[in-house]
Coordinates of C-alpha atoms in Angstrom, one line a residue:
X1 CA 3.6 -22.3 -11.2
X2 CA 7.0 -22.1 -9.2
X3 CA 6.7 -18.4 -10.3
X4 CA 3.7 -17.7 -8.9
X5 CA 4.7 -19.7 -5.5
X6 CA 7.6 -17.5 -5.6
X7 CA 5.7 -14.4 -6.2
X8 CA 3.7 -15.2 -2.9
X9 CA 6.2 -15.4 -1.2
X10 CA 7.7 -12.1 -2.0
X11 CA 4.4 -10.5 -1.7
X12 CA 3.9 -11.6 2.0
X13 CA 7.7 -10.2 2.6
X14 CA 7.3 -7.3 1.6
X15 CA 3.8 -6.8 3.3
X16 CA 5.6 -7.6 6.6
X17 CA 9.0 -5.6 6.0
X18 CA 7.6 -2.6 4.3
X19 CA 6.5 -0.5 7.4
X20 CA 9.6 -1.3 9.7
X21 CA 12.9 0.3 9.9
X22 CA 14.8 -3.2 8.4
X23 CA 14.3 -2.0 4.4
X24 CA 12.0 -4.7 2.2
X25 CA 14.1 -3.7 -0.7
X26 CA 16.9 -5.4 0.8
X27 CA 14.8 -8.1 2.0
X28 CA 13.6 -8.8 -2.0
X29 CA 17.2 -8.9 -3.1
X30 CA 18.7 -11.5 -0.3
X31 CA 16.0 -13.8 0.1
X32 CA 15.6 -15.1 -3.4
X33 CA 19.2 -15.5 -3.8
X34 CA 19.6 -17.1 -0.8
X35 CA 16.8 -19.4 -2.6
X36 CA 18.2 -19.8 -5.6
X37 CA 15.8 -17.7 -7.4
X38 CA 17.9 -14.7 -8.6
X39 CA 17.5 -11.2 -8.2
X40 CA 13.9 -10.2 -8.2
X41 CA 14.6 -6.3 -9.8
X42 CA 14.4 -3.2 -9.2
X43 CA 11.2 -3.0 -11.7
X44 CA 9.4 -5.9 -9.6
X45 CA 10.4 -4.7 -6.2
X46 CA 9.1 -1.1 -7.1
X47 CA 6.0 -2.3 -8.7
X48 CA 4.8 -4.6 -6.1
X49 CA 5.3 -2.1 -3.3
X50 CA 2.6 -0.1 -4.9
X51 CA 0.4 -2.5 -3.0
X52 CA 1.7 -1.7 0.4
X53 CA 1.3 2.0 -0.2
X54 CA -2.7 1.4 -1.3
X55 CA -2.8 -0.4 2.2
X56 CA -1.3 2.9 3.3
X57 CA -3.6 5.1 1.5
X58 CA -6.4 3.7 2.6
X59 CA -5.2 3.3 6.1
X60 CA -4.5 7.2 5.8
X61 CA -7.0 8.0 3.6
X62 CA -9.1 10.4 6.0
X63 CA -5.6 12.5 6.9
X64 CA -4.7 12.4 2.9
X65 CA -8.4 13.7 2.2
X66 CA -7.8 16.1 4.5
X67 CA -4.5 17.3 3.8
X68 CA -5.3 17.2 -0.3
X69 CA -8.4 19.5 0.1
X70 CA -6.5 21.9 2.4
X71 CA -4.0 22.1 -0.4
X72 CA -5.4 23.1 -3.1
X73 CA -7.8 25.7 -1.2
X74 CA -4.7 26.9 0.0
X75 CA -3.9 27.9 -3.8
X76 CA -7.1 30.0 -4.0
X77 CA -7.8 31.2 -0.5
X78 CA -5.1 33.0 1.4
X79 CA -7.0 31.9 4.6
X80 CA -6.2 28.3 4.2
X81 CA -2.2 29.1 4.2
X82 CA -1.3 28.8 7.4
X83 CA -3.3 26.0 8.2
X84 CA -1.5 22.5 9.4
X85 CA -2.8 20.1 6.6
X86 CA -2.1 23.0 3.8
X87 CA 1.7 23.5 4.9
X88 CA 1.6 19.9 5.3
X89 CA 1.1 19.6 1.5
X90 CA 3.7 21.8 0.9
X91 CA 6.1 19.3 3.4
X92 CA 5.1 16.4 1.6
X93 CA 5.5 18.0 -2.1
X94 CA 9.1 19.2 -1.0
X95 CA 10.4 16.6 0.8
X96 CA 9.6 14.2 -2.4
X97 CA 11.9 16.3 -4.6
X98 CA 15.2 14.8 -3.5
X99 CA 13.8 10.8 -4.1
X100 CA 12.0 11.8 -7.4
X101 CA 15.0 13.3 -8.5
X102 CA 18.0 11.1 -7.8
X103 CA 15.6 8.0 -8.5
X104 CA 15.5 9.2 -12.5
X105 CA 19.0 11.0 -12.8
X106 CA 20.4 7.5 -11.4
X107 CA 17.9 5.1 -12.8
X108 CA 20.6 2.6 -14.6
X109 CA 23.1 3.0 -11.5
X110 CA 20.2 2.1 -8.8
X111 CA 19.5 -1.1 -11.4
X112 CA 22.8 -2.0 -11.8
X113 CA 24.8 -0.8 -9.4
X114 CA 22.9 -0.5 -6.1
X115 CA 21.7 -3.8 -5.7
X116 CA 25.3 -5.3 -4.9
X117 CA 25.0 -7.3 -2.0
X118 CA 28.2 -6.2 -0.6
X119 CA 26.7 -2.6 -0.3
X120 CA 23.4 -4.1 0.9
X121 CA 25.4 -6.0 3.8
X122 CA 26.9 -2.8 4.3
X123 CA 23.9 -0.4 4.7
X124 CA 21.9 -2.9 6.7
X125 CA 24.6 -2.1 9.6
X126 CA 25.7 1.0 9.2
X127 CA 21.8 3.0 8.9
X128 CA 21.0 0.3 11.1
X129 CA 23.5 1.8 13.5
X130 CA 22.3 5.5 13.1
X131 CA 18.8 4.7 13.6
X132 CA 19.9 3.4 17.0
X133 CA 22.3 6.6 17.8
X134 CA 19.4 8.6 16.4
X135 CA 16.9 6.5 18.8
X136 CA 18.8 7.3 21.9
X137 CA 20.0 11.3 21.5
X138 CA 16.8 12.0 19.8
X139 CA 15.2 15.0 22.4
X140 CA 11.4 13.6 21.5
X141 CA 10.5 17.4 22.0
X142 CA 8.4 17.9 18.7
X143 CA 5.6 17.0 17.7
X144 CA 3.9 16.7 13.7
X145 CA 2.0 20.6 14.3
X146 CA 6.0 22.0 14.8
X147 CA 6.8 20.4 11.0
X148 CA 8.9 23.2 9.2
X149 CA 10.0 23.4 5.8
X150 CA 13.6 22.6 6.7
X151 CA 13.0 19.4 8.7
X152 CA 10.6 18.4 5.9
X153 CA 13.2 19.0 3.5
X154 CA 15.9 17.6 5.8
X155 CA 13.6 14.6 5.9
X156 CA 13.1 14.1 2.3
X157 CA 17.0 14.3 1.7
X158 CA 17.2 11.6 4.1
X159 CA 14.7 9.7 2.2
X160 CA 16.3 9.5 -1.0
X161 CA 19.3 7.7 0.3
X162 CA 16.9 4.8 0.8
X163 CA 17.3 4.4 -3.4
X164 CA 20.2 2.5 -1.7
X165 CA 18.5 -1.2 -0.5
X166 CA 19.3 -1.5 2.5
X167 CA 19.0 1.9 3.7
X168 CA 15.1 1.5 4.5
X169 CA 13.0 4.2 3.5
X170 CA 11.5 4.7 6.6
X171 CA 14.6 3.6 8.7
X172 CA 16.2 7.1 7.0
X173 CA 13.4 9.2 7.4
X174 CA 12.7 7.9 11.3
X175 CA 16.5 8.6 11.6
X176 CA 16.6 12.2 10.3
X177 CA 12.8 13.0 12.1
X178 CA 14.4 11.4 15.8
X179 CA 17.6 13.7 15.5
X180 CA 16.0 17.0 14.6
X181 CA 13.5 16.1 18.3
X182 CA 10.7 14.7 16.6
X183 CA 8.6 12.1 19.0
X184 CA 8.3 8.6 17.6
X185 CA 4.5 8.8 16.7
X186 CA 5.4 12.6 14.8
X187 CA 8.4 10.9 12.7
X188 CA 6.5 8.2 11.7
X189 CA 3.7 9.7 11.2
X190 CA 5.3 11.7 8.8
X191 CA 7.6 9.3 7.2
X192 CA 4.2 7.0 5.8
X193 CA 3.3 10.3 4.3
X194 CA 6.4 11.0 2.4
X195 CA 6.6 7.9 1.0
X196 CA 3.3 7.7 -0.4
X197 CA 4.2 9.7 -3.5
X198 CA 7.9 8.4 -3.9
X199 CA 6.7 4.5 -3.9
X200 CA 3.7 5.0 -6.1
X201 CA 5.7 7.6 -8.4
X202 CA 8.5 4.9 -8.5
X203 CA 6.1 1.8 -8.9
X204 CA 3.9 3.4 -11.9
X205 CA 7.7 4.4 -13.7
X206 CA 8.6 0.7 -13.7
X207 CA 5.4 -0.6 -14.4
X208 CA 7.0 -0.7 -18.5
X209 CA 9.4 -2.8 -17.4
X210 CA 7.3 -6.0 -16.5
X211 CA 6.4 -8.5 -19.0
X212 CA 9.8 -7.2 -21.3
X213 CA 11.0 -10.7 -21.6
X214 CA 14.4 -11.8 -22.0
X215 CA 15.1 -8.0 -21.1
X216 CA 15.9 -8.5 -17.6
X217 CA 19.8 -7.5 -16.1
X218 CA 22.0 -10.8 -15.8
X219 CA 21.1 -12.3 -12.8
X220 CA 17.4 -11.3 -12.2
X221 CA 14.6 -13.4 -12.4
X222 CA 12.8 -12.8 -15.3
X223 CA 8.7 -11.9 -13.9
X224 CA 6.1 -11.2 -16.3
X225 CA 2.7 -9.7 -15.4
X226 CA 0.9 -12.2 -13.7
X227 CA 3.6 -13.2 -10.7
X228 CA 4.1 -9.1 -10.6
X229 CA 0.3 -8.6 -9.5
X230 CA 0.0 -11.4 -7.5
X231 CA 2.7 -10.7 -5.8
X232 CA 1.1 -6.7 -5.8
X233 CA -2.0 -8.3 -4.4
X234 CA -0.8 -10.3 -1.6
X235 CA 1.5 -7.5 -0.1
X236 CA -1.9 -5.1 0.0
X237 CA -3.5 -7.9 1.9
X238 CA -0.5 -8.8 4.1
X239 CA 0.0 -5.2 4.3
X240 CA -3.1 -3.8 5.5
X241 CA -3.7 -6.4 8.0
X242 CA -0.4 -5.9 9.5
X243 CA -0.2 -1.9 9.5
X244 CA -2.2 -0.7 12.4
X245 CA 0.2 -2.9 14.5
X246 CA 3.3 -2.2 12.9
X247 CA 2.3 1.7 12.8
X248 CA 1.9 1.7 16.3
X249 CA 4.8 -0.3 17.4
X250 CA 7.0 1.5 15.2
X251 CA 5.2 4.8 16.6
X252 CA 5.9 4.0 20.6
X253 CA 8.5 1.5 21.4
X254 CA 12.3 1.7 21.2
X255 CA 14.3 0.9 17.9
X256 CA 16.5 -1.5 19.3
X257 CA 15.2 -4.6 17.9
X258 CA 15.3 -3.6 14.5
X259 CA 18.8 -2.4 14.9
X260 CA 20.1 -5.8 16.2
X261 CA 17.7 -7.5 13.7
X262 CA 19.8 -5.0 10.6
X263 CA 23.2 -5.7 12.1
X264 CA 22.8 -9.3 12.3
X265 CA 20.9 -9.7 9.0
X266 CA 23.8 -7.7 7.4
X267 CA 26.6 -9.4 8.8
X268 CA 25.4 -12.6 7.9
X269 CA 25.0 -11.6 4.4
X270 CA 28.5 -10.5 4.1
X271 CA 29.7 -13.5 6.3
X272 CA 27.5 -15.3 3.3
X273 CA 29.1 -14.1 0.9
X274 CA 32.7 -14.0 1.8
X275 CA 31.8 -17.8 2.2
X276 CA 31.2 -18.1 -1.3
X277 CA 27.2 -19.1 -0.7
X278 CA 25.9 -16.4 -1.7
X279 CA 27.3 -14.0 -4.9
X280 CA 27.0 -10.3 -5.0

């Protein structure tokens, strides 16, 4: 049972951290050892995300239509090519490489070695800090129909470092999207795109991982199935009913508060830690 208390928990936390700029990786990994809980995993915390990115799909699931169908017609019909949604395809496809990528070349090293909550202290500020710089010299010039291949690309580099927690997936992609001129509602827009296939592509690899008990890294928490669906479940539903509002928050009002939220949730993990409460 305390499993499954525990799993709903982390299912409504990552429903309400997973479309803001303050990373719910990082939020899965200090919360349950501040708790006492242990380290959730990187198998759990990818897995359970898959729920947030159905909200997203179906939230998005008229654009996706669109963009999918202008895709592959695209392949066949040399008309289609220059169309938005087609080349948005393309954007989507190439600025996935870089996560897909690093996420299997450094599998062991983002299990391991990435979920140090020294680094995660760390991160929290310092992307934290660029997102604000970003915010504030970003020219808002562009909007999503002036997408190019490079700025996807650019965009899908940035990304990847988000394998890091505490980096924030969309934190690095809002980052990369406000310094190459990009309006808020255009780098967001695009960022809940990109991470569609990274976060289902990364959920489904892990989905082996669950219920392999006793085989969990010292530390973590040791899930099985059920807690990992409920707590799959209960971030779709947090999720969804949450995203219209975050989406357009995120999309037209200034970064600030998430910065000051990162900097002070990361210095009070380090402060945590150098303390001796909490153990990296």
């Amino acid at each position: 049972m305390a499993d499954y208390l525990q799993a709903v928990f982390l299912g409504i936390l990552q429903g309400l951290t997973e479309f803001l700029p303050i990373s719910s990786s990082a939020h899965l990994r200090i919360f349950p050892e501040l708790f006492g809980w242990g380290d959730a995993g990187a198998a759990f915390t990818a897995v359970i995300q898959i729920g947030t990115e159905l909200a997203v799909l179906i939230y998005f699931r008229k654009d996706i239509w669109r963009i999918a169908r202008a895709w592959v017609l695209s392949l066949f019909k040399p008309e289609y090519r220059g169309a938005l949604d087609a080349r948005m395809g393309w954007f989507i496809i190439i600025g996935s490489l870089p996560i897909v990528i690093l996420g299997v070349l450094l599998k062991d090293v983002i299990e391991e070695h990435f979920r140090n909550l020294w680094l995660i202290g760390c991160t929290l500020i310092v992307l934290g800090i660029v997102l604000g710089i970003a915010d504030r010299v970003g020219r808002t010039d562009k909007v999503i129909k002036q997408m190019t291949l490079r700025d996807a690309a650019l965009m899908g580099g940035a990304q990847a470092l988000a394998l890091v927690p505490g980096v924030s997936r969309s934190g690095a992609t809002l980052s990369m999207g406000r310094f190459l001129g990009y309006d808020r509602e255009a780098a967001t827009r695009f960022a809940f795109l990109l991470a569609i296939p990274a976060v289902v592509g990364a959920g489904v690899f892990e989905l082996k991982e669950i219920g392999n008990v006793g085989q969990a890294h010292a530390g973590e928490a040791d899930y099985g199935w059920g807690p990992t669906i409920t707590a799959t479940v209960v971030s779709f539903v947090v999720g969804y009913a949450a995203i219209a509002w975050l989406l357009r928050y995120v999309s037209t009002k200034s970064y600030t508060p998430f910065v000051v939220y990162r900097v002070l949730l990361g210095g009070g993990v380090l402060a945590l830690l150098a303390a001796g409460v909490l153990t990296a």
